[in-house]
Short mmCIF file of C-alpha atoms and ligand atoms in Angstrom, two decimals:
data_model
loop_
_atom_site.label_atom_id
_atom_site.label_comp_id
_atom_site.label_asym_id
_atom_site.label_seq_id
_atom_site.Cartn_x
_atom_site.Cartn_y
_atom_site.Cartn_z
CA MET A 1 -3.28 64.16 -7.59
CA ALA A 2 -3.87 61.11 -5.47
CA LEU A 3 -2.80 57.66 -6.71
CA VAL A 4 -5.60 55.59 -5.21
CA LYS A 5 -6.99 52.07 -5.05
CA ILE A 6 -10.25 51.37 -6.83
CA ARG A 7 -11.88 50.19 -3.59
CA GLU A 8 -11.33 53.63 -2.05
CA ILE A 9 -13.18 55.27 -4.93
CA LEU A 10 -16.07 52.81 -4.64
CA ASP A 11 -16.17 53.55 -0.92
CA GLY A 12 -16.86 57.20 -1.82
CA LYS A 13 -13.62 58.66 -0.48
CA TYR A 14 -12.80 60.61 -3.66
CA SER A 15 -16.19 61.77 -4.89
CA ASP A 16 -15.77 64.59 -7.47
CA GLN A 17 -12.00 64.60 -7.02
CA THR A 18 -9.27 63.99 -9.55
CA VAL A 19 -7.65 60.62 -9.05
CA SER A 20 -5.10 58.37 -10.67
CA VAL A 21 -5.52 54.57 -10.76
CA ARG A 22 -3.14 51.84 -11.92
CA GLY A 23 -4.34 48.50 -13.11
CA TRP A 24 -5.44 46.33 -16.04
CA VAL A 25 -8.18 46.57 -18.66
CA TYR A 26 -10.96 44.22 -17.61
CA ARG A 27 -13.48 45.12 -20.31
CA LYS A 28 -13.65 47.55 -23.18
CA ARG A 29 -16.50 48.77 -25.34
CA GLN A 30 -15.94 51.36 -28.02
CA GLY A 31 -18.54 53.66 -29.56
CA LYS A 32 -18.13 56.54 -32.00
CA GLU A 33 -17.62 59.25 -29.41
CA LEU A 34 -17.19 57.26 -26.22
CA ILE A 35 -15.00 54.40 -24.99
CA PHE A 36 -16.11 52.50 -21.91
CA LEU A 37 -13.25 50.89 -20.02
CA VAL A 38 -13.62 48.72 -16.97
CA ILE A 39 -10.34 48.84 -15.06
CA ARG A 40 -9.37 46.39 -12.33
CA ASP A 41 -6.74 46.48 -9.64
CA SER A 42 -6.24 44.16 -6.67
CA THR A 43 -9.09 45.83 -4.80
CA GLY A 44 -11.93 45.99 -7.32
CA VAL A 45 -13.21 47.07 -10.74
CA ILE A 46 -14.44 50.49 -11.86
CA GLN A 47 -16.04 51.80 -15.00
CA CYS A 48 -14.22 54.62 -16.78
CA THR A 49 -15.36 56.71 -19.74
CA VAL A 50 -13.12 58.35 -22.32
CA LYS A 51 -14.80 61.02 -24.46
CA LYS A 52 -13.30 61.85 -27.84
CA ALA A 53 -14.38 65.47 -27.65
CA ASN A 54 -13.15 66.14 -24.10
CA ALA A 55 -9.86 64.26 -24.04
CA PRO A 56 -8.47 63.62 -27.55
CA THR A 57 -5.04 62.45 -26.34
CA ALA A 58 -6.54 60.03 -23.82
CA TRP A 59 -8.89 58.84 -26.57
CA ALA A 60 -5.99 58.01 -28.89
CA GLU A 61 -4.35 55.91 -26.16
CA ALA A 62 -7.62 54.25 -25.13
CA GLU A 63 -8.29 53.21 -28.74
CA LYS A 64 -5.09 51.13 -28.69
CA LEU A 65 -5.89 49.42 -25.40
CA THR A 66 -6.59 45.70 -25.43
CA ILE A 67 -8.05 43.45 -22.74
CA GLU A 68 -5.54 42.90 -19.90
CA SER A 69 -3.24 45.76 -20.99
CA SER A 70 -1.78 47.51 -17.97
CA LEU A 71 -2.23 51.25 -17.65
CA THR A 72 -2.43 54.37 -15.55
CA LEU A 73 -5.63 56.35 -15.87
CA GLU A 74 -6.34 59.81 -14.49
CA GLY A 75 -9.69 61.51 -14.24
CA THR A 76 -12.53 62.66 -12.06
CA ALA A 77 -14.29 60.16 -9.83
CA LYS A 78 -18.04 60.72 -9.92
CA PRO A 79 -20.97 59.01 -8.27
CA ASP A 80 -23.08 57.42 -11.02
CA SER A 81 -26.00 55.16 -10.21
CA ARG A 82 -25.81 53.49 -13.65
CA ALA A 83 -22.20 52.37 -13.16
CA PRO A 84 -21.63 48.99 -11.47
CA GLY A 85 -20.29 49.84 -8.02
CA GLY A 86 -21.95 53.28 -8.08
CA PHE A 87 -18.90 55.28 -9.22
CA GLU A 88 -17.31 56.11 -12.55
CA ILE A 89 -14.12 57.84 -13.59
CA SER A 90 -14.35 60.37 -16.35
CA ALA A 91 -10.88 59.98 -17.90
CA GLU A 92 -8.62 62.92 -18.66
CA ALA A 93 -5.39 61.02 -19.32
CA VAL A 94 -4.58 57.43 -20.22
CA SER A 95 -1.10 56.03 -20.34
CA ILE A 96 -0.36 52.48 -21.48
CA ILE A 97 2.22 50.57 -19.42
CA GLY A 98 2.14 47.15 -21.12
CA LEU A 99 0.04 46.58 -24.20
CA ALA A 100 -1.42 43.06 -24.06
CA GLU A 101 -1.55 40.59 -26.92
CA VAL A 102 -4.94 39.03 -27.61
CA PHE A 103 -5.97 37.61 -24.23
CA PRO A 104 -6.73 33.92 -24.72
CA ILE A 105 -9.45 33.65 -22.05
CA ALA A 106 -11.41 36.42 -23.72
CA LYS A 107 -12.08 34.01 -26.61
CA ASP A 108 -12.41 30.59 -25.01
CA LYS A 109 -14.14 30.35 -21.65
CA SER A 110 -14.63 26.57 -21.48
CA GLU A 111 -13.86 25.03 -18.11
CA GLU A 112 -11.08 22.85 -19.49
CA PHE A 113 -9.37 25.79 -21.21
CA ILE A 114 -9.64 27.98 -18.13
CA ARG A 115 -7.92 25.23 -16.12
CA ASP A 116 -5.07 25.10 -18.66
CA MET A 117 -4.76 28.89 -18.38
CA ARG A 118 -4.65 28.92 -14.59
CA HIS A 119 -1.78 31.44 -14.56
CA LEU A 120 -4.02 33.93 -16.37
CA TRP A 121 -7.33 32.87 -14.80
CA LEU A 122 -6.01 33.84 -11.36
CA ARG A 123 -6.66 37.44 -12.47
CA SER A 124 -10.40 36.76 -12.60
CA ARG A 125 -12.64 38.38 -10.04
CA LYS A 126 -13.66 34.97 -8.75
CA MET A 127 -10.13 33.80 -8.02
CA ASN A 128 -9.13 37.22 -6.68
CA LEU A 129 -11.99 37.11 -4.17
CA VAL A 130 -11.51 33.46 -3.18
CA MET A 131 -7.81 34.07 -2.49
CA LYS A 132 -8.69 37.06 -0.29
CA VAL A 133 -11.16 35.04 1.78
CA ARG A 134 -8.58 32.25 2.01
CA ALA A 135 -6.04 34.70 3.46
CA LYS A 136 -8.62 35.91 5.97
CA VAL A 137 -9.49 32.36 7.04
CA LEU A 138 -5.81 31.67 7.75
CA GLU A 139 -5.47 34.99 9.57
CA TYR A 140 -8.49 34.30 11.80
CA ALA A 141 -7.35 30.75 12.49
CA ARG A 142 -3.98 32.09 13.65
CA GLU A 143 -5.81 34.69 15.72
CA TYR A 144 -7.67 31.92 17.57
CA PHE A 145 -4.56 29.81 18.10
CA GLU A 146 -2.76 32.86 19.44
CA LYS A 147 -5.65 33.69 21.78
CA THR A 148 -5.63 30.15 23.17
CA ASP A 149 -1.84 30.11 23.79
CA PHE A 150 -0.81 27.88 20.90
CA ILE A 151 2.63 28.26 19.33
CA GLU A 152 3.04 28.00 15.55
CA VAL A 153 5.73 25.52 14.51
CA SER A 154 7.30 24.48 11.20
CA PRO A 155 7.43 20.73 10.61
CA PRO A 156 9.33 19.00 7.77
CA MET A 157 7.83 18.00 4.42
CA PHE A 158 10.44 15.28 3.66
CA ILE A 159 9.70 12.32 5.91
CA SER A 160 10.92 8.76 6.33
CA ALA A 161 7.79 6.87 7.49
CA ALA A 162 4.07 6.97 6.72
CA VAL A 163 1.52 8.68 8.94
CA GLU A 164 -1.73 7.90 7.17
CA GLY A 165 -1.06 4.55 5.51
CA GLY A 166 1.03 3.58 2.52
CA SER A 167 -1.61 3.72 -0.20
CA THR A 168 -1.59 7.52 -0.49
CA LEU A 169 2.12 8.02 0.09
CA PHE A 170 4.23 9.94 -2.46
CA GLY A 171 7.72 8.49 -2.61
CA LEU A 172 10.79 10.32 -3.82
CA LYS A 173 14.52 9.85 -4.23
CA TYR A 174 16.40 11.77 -1.59
CA PHE A 175 19.97 11.45 -2.85
CA GLU A 176 20.52 7.70 -2.48
CA GLN A 177 17.61 7.15 -0.12
CA ASP A 178 13.88 6.57 -0.46
CA LEU A 179 11.84 9.21 1.33
CA TYR A 180 8.25 10.43 1.22
CA LEU A 181 6.30 13.64 1.16
CA THR A 182 4.40 14.16 4.39
CA GLN A 183 0.70 13.25 4.58
CA SER A 184 0.25 15.02 7.91
CA SER A 185 2.50 16.80 10.40
CA GLN A 186 0.79 15.15 13.33
CA LEU A 187 3.66 12.93 14.49
CA TYR A 188 6.03 15.91 14.46
CA LEU A 189 3.57 18.00 16.45
CA GLU A 190 3.46 15.13 18.95
CA ILE A 191 7.23 15.50 19.38
CA LEU A 192 6.90 19.20 20.02
CA ILE A 193 4.18 19.06 22.69
CA SER A 194 6.75 17.75 25.18
CA SER A 195 8.65 21.00 24.71
CA LEU A 196 6.12 23.69 23.81
CA GLU A 197 2.85 22.03 24.95
CA ASN A 198 0.16 23.64 22.72
CA VAL A 199 1.39 23.65 19.11
CA TYR A 200 -0.09 24.10 15.65
CA CYS A 201 1.01 24.38 12.07
CA ILE A 202 -0.50 25.41 8.75
CA ALA A 203 1.50 23.52 6.16
CA PRO A 204 1.13 21.46 3.00
CA SER A 205 0.24 17.77 3.13
CA PHE A 206 0.54 15.42 0.19
CA ARG A 207 -1.69 12.51 -0.80
CA ALA A 208 -1.22 10.25 -3.78
CA GLU A 209 -4.98 10.31 -4.05
CA LYS A 210 -6.34 8.84 -7.24
CA SER A 211 -9.95 9.70 -6.44
CA ARG A 212 -11.11 12.51 -8.69
CA THR A 213 -13.74 14.11 -6.49
CA ILE A 214 -14.65 17.70 -5.70
CA ARG A 215 -12.89 17.31 -2.34
CA HIS A 216 -9.51 15.74 -3.15
CA LEU A 217 -6.21 17.38 -4.04
CA THR A 218 -2.79 15.71 -4.12
CA GLU A 219 -1.29 18.74 -2.35
CA TYR A 220 -3.42 20.58 0.17
CA TRP A 221 -2.94 22.89 3.13
CA HIS A 222 -3.40 21.29 6.46
CA MET A 223 -4.19 23.13 9.68
CA GLU A 224 -3.07 20.84 12.48
CA ALA A 225 -2.88 21.20 16.24
CA GLU A 226 -1.78 18.99 19.11
CA TRP A 227 -1.62 19.52 22.84
CA PRO A 228 -0.84 17.51 26.00
CA PHE A 229 -3.00 16.59 29.00
CA SER A 230 -6.11 16.59 26.83
CA ASP A 231 -8.96 14.25 26.00
CA MET A 232 -11.74 13.90 23.41
CA ASN A 233 -13.97 16.44 25.08
CA ASP A 234 -11.19 19.06 25.16
CA LEU A 235 -10.53 18.31 21.53
CA MET A 236 -14.09 18.78 20.33
CA GLN A 237 -14.48 21.92 22.43
CA PHE A 238 -11.36 23.42 20.95
CA GLU A 239 -12.28 22.56 17.38
CA GLU A 240 -15.79 23.96 17.61
CA GLY A 241 -14.42 27.10 19.24
CA LEU A 242 -11.96 27.51 16.38
CA MET A 243 -14.69 27.02 13.77
CA GLU A 244 -17.03 29.44 15.51
CA HIS A 245 -14.29 32.06 15.66
CA ILE A 246 -13.27 31.73 12.01
CA CYS A 247 -16.91 31.82 10.83
CA LYS A 248 -17.72 34.83 13.00
CA ARG A 249 -14.72 36.84 11.84
CA VAL A 250 -15.33 35.99 8.18
CA TYR A 251 -18.98 36.95 8.62
CA GLU A 252 -17.94 40.31 10.06
CA ASN A 253 -15.28 41.14 7.51
CA CYS A 254 -15.92 39.39 4.19
CA GLN A 255 -19.45 40.54 3.32
CA ASN A 256 -18.37 42.18 0.04
CA GLU A 257 -16.42 39.14 -1.14
CA PHE A 258 -19.27 36.71 -0.44
CA LYS A 259 -21.79 38.99 -2.09
CA GLU A 260 -19.79 39.33 -5.29
CA LEU A 261 -19.10 35.58 -5.34
CA GLY A 262 -22.78 34.86 -4.80
CA ALA A 263 -21.94 32.75 -1.74
CA ASP A 264 -24.32 32.41 1.20
CA ILE A 265 -22.68 34.13 4.16
CA ALA A 266 -25.72 33.75 6.45
CA LYS A 267 -24.81 30.13 7.22
CA LEU A 268 -21.66 31.36 8.97
CA SER A 269 -23.65 33.31 11.55
CA GLN A 270 -25.39 30.06 12.50
CA VAL A 271 -22.13 28.40 13.47
CA THR A 272 -22.26 28.58 17.27
CA VAL A 273 -20.98 26.26 19.98
CA PRO A 274 -21.73 23.60 21.06
CA PHE A 275 -21.87 21.59 17.83
CA PRO A 276 -24.07 18.49 17.64
CA ARG A 277 -22.15 15.28 18.41
CA ILE A 278 -23.12 11.79 17.38
CA THR A 279 -21.25 8.52 17.71
CA TYR A 280 -20.25 6.49 14.69
CA ALA A 281 -22.77 3.84 15.86
CA GLU A 282 -25.55 6.44 15.79
CA ALA A 283 -24.41 7.60 12.35
CA ILE A 284 -24.74 4.03 11.08
CA ASP A 285 -28.24 3.78 12.57
CA ARG A 286 -29.27 7.05 10.95
CA LEU A 287 -27.97 5.87 7.60
CA LYS A 288 -29.66 2.48 7.94
CA ALA A 289 -32.93 4.29 8.54
CA LYS A 290 -32.33 5.85 5.12
CA ASN A 291 -31.89 2.48 3.44
CA SER A 292 -28.12 2.28 3.64
CA SER A 293 -26.58 -1.20 3.71
CA LEU A 294 -23.68 0.01 5.88
CA LYS A 295 -22.82 -2.07 8.90
CA TRP A 296 -20.65 -1.45 11.97
CA GLY A 297 -17.00 -1.52 10.89
CA ASP A 298 -17.52 0.00 7.44
CA ASP A 299 -15.92 3.34 6.71
CA LEU A 300 -18.25 6.22 5.94
CA GLY A 301 -18.01 7.30 2.32
CA TYR A 302 -18.52 10.72 0.78
CA GLU A 303 -22.17 9.96 -0.04
CA ASP A 304 -22.89 8.74 3.51
CA GLU A 305 -21.32 11.84 5.02
CA LYS A 306 -23.35 14.09 2.76
CA ILE A 307 -26.59 12.39 3.83
CA LEU A 308 -25.71 12.84 7.51
CA ALA A 309 -24.64 16.44 6.97
CA GLU A 310 -27.86 17.31 5.20
CA GLU A 311 -29.80 16.39 8.35
CA PHE A 312 -27.77 18.79 10.48
CA GLY A 313 -27.38 21.60 7.94
CA LYS A 314 -24.32 22.90 9.83
CA PRO A 315 -21.01 21.62 11.24
CA PHE A 316 -21.21 18.61 13.58
CA PHE A 317 -19.03 15.82 14.99
CA VAL A 318 -19.01 12.06 14.49
CA TYR A 319 -16.85 10.25 17.08
CA ASP A 320 -15.91 6.80 18.42
CA TYR A 321 -15.03 5.04 15.19
CA PRO A 322 -14.17 1.36 14.79
CA THR A 323 -10.47 0.83 15.47
CA VAL A 324 -10.06 -1.26 12.29
CA ILE A 325 -10.65 1.73 10.01
CA LYS A 326 -8.38 4.09 11.94
CA ALA A 327 -4.64 4.78 11.91
CA PHE A 328 -2.16 3.03 14.22
CA TYR A 329 -1.67 6.04 16.49
CA CYS A 330 -5.34 6.26 17.58
CA ARG A 331 -6.00 5.70 21.27
CA THR A 332 -8.54 2.94 21.91
CA TYR A 333 -10.85 2.43 24.87
CA ARG A 334 -9.18 0.14 27.40
CA ASP A 335 -12.41 -1.80 27.96
CA ARG A 336 -13.50 -1.68 24.29
CA PRO A 337 -10.34 -1.97 22.14
CA GLU A 338 -12.51 -2.22 19.02
CA VAL A 339 -13.48 1.45 19.42
CA ALA A 340 -11.01 4.29 18.76
CA LEU A 341 -11.12 7.76 20.31
CA SER A 342 -11.28 9.42 16.95
CA VAL A 343 -13.53 12.22 15.73
CA ASP A 344 -14.40 13.83 12.40
CA MET A 345 -15.97 17.23 11.87
CA MET A 346 -18.42 17.27 8.98
CA VAL A 347 -20.18 20.04 7.10
CA PRO A 348 -22.96 20.07 4.51
CA ARG A 349 -22.08 19.27 0.87
CA VAL A 350 -18.43 18.43 1.68
CA GLY A 351 -18.69 15.87 4.48
CA GLU A 352 -15.48 15.41 6.49
CA ILE A 353 -13.37 18.54 6.92
CA SER A 354 -11.28 17.41 9.86
CA THR A 355 -10.10 14.30 11.66
CA GLY A 356 -8.67 14.24 15.15
CA GLY A 357 -8.56 12.24 18.29
CA GLN A 358 -6.66 11.09 21.31
CA ARG A 359 -3.33 9.41 20.62
CA GLU A 360 -2.15 6.12 22.08
CA GLU A 361 0.18 7.10 24.91
CA ASP A 362 1.05 3.57 26.09
CA LYS A 363 4.23 2.27 24.45
CA ASP A 364 3.34 -1.43 24.48
CA ILE A 365 -0.17 -0.98 23.11
CA LEU A 366 1.25 1.34 20.45
CA ILE A 367 3.82 -1.26 19.36
CA GLN A 368 1.05 -3.83 19.11
CA ARG A 369 -1.08 -1.44 17.02
CA ILE A 370 1.84 -0.69 14.69
CA LYS A 371 2.37 -4.42 14.13
CA GLU A 372 -1.35 -5.09 13.62
CA GLN A 373 -1.32 -2.61 10.76
CA GLY A 374 1.58 -4.36 9.06
CA LEU A 375 4.01 -1.55 9.88
CA LYS A 376 7.46 -1.92 11.38
CA PRO A 377 8.05 -0.63 14.95
CA GLU A 378 11.68 0.10 14.03
CA ASP A 379 10.46 2.74 11.55
CA TYR A 380 8.81 4.56 14.44
CA GLU A 381 11.63 4.47 17.04
CA TRP A 382 11.57 8.20 17.66
CA TYR A 383 7.78 8.11 17.95
CA LEU A 384 8.03 5.33 20.53
CA ASP A 385 10.63 7.36 22.46
CA LEU A 386 7.91 9.92 23.14
CA ARG A 387 6.12 7.18 25.08
CA ARG A 388 9.33 6.08 26.82
CA TYR A 389 10.23 9.48 28.23
CA GLY A 390 7.43 11.22 30.09
CA THR A 391 4.40 10.14 28.09
CA VAL A 392 1.15 12.07 28.59
CA PRO A 393 -2.42 11.71 27.37
CA HIS A 394 -2.76 14.02 24.39
CA ALA A 395 -4.97 14.83 21.46
CA GLY A 396 -5.00 16.81 18.24
CA PHE A 397 -6.62 17.22 14.87
CA GLY A 398 -6.02 18.20 11.26
CA MET A 399 -8.39 20.28 9.14
CA GLY A 400 -8.19 20.68 5.37
CA VAL A 401 -8.06 24.40 4.58
CA GLU A 402 -9.45 23.93 1.06
CA ARG A 403 -12.35 21.75 2.21
CA LEU A 404 -13.25 24.43 4.74
CA LEU A 405 -13.28 27.00 1.92
CA VAL A 406 -15.36 24.80 -0.39
CA TRP A 407 -18.04 24.73 2.28
CA MET A 408 -17.80 28.40 3.26
CA LEU A 409 -17.80 29.79 -0.26
CA ASP A 410 -20.22 27.26 -1.80
CA LEU A 411 -17.52 26.28 -4.33
CA ASP A 412 -18.32 23.55 -6.86
CA ASN A 413 -14.83 22.12 -6.77
CA ILE A 414 -11.87 22.12 -4.38
CA ILE A 415 -9.51 23.24 -7.16
CA ASP A 416 -10.95 26.74 -6.84
CA ALA A 417 -10.01 26.94 -3.17
CA ILE A 418 -6.25 27.02 -3.89
CA PRO A 419 -4.38 29.14 -6.45
CA PHE A 420 -2.28 26.36 -7.94
CA PRO A 421 -4.22 23.11 -7.59
CA ARG A 422 -2.43 19.79 -7.86
CA THR A 423 -4.58 16.82 -8.83
CA THR A 424 -3.88 13.52 -10.60
CA ARG A 425 -3.95 15.32 -13.92
CA ARG A 426 -3.03 18.92 -13.16
CA PHE A 427 0.30 20.38 -12.01
CA TYR A 428 0.78 23.29 -14.44
CA PRO A 429 1.96 25.97 -13.98
O1 4AD B 501 -8.34 12.63 7.87
P1 4AD B 501 -6.88 12.86 7.64
O2 4AD B 501 -6.18 11.92 6.78
O3 4AD B 501 -6.23 12.94 9.08
C1 4AD B 501 -4.90 13.18 9.32
O4 4AD B 501 -4.07 13.37 8.47
C2 4AD B 501 -4.54 13.32 10.78
N1 4AD B 501 -3.16 12.87 10.94
C3 4AD B 501 -4.72 14.75 11.20
C4 4AD B 501 -4.35 15.02 12.62
O5 4AD B 501 -4.94 14.42 13.50
N2 4AD B 501 -3.40 15.92 12.86
O6 4AD B 501 -6.71 14.33 7.06
C5 4AD B 501 -7.19 15.44 7.80
C6 4AD B 501 -7.99 16.36 6.91
C7 4AD B 501 -9.24 15.74 6.33
O7 4AD B 501 -10.31 15.77 7.23
C8 4AD B 501 -9.49 16.63 5.13
O8 4AD B 501 -10.13 17.83 5.50
C9 4AD B 501 -8.08 16.96 4.67
O9 4AD B 501 -7.23 16.74 5.77
N3 4AD B 501 -7.68 16.11 3.55
C10 4AD B 501 -7.66 16.49 2.27
N4 4AD B 501 -7.97 17.66 1.68
C11 4AD B 501 -7.84 17.74 0.34
N5 4AD B 501 -7.40 16.73 -0.44
C12 4AD B 501 -7.08 15.53 0.09
N6 4AD B 501 -6.65 14.54 -0.69
C13 4AD B 501 -7.20 15.38 1.51
N7 4AD B 501 -6.96 14.37 2.37
C14 4AD B 501 -7.26 14.83 3.60
MG1 MG B 502 -10.00 11.61 8.04
#
């Protein structure tokens, strides 16, 4: 008898055959003569029936089963239009592997409680499906990087100087020394372009971010890339190509997951290059036309980005930001030093999902920019060396993996885009 995955049965591969499945009890309903079990494994859920008259030994075992008990169940797989998924197993044998105590989430389903029970909630269909789509998104991103001759690298998480400004920096004691957790691997990717040229990484970034919004985590996964001899146009073209590829591949291969999650997959088929591009100045004008009091030089907030994104209804770019609101490493226009060659990709409902731009390749201007931001050039000696020895124009970007998923899967909150979310208040388990 074949030990099979539930998905294979639902796909009709074992119609009217005897099968064995291993998994956990997802639901149970007991009548006088009949027990309905819904069994789940990693691939799906299937309804199973145990009849007292037909299988007395299986019945005795099934009676003992509790929600989330693990088991092996054998029986005949039959097409049944009344069963969710279209197939049912008529059980002939049931064998308990681990009898579960009373499953806490079965009683209390409040949002707060579910968050406390994250280690158990990850068994839910929702989290199971989100994690699968997440894995696919990473796979398809890597596919695109591979296709475009990028090399995956592994930057450090312990770092000695800030990338994105001190206010969101996590400090830690490293033996006798004060170090930080990285906010972005960008500066390390900049080192590696002089050796490998096109590089990328998918790694954690950390932000001591107090804002409790649906788009902020304190630990998130950051997809970052950097390459030499490139400018803003190359950058936007690459990023939109990457987005188009990921959306297309997810659209082709994750139909079942989106359907079960109730997420709109059609929007992904509308993601095609080229993406709309507007300057920051135009963004401000558009917002002013909608009664915003923003003026040139102000940073765009979450609400502003959402308003802009609503107009487009799909991913788009905002570029040429004021230098004053951008990091020290941003390249500025030589004839307009108040404007930085920096670009954000935005999507509906979430706003910014990536930031990138050209980097300052001139050593003296870079030193001046470091000082202007109240930072110390001596903390960035190795970074300045990159400008001393064979500097090149270069660009790169960083995209938040969880923000991308929030948009794709229509999630209400970023904490559902990652298995073990870290926020100001949550770090358990
Ligand atoms: O805009 P950020 O801060 O840009 C950088 O870190 C650049 N050094 C990246 C680069 O050029 N290599 O962060 C980039 C992206 C944001 O657009 C957002 O998607 C995500 O990282 N991000 C967060 N995601 C979740 N929680 C947070 N607290 C995040 N902060 C940034
Ligand atoms: Mg940003």
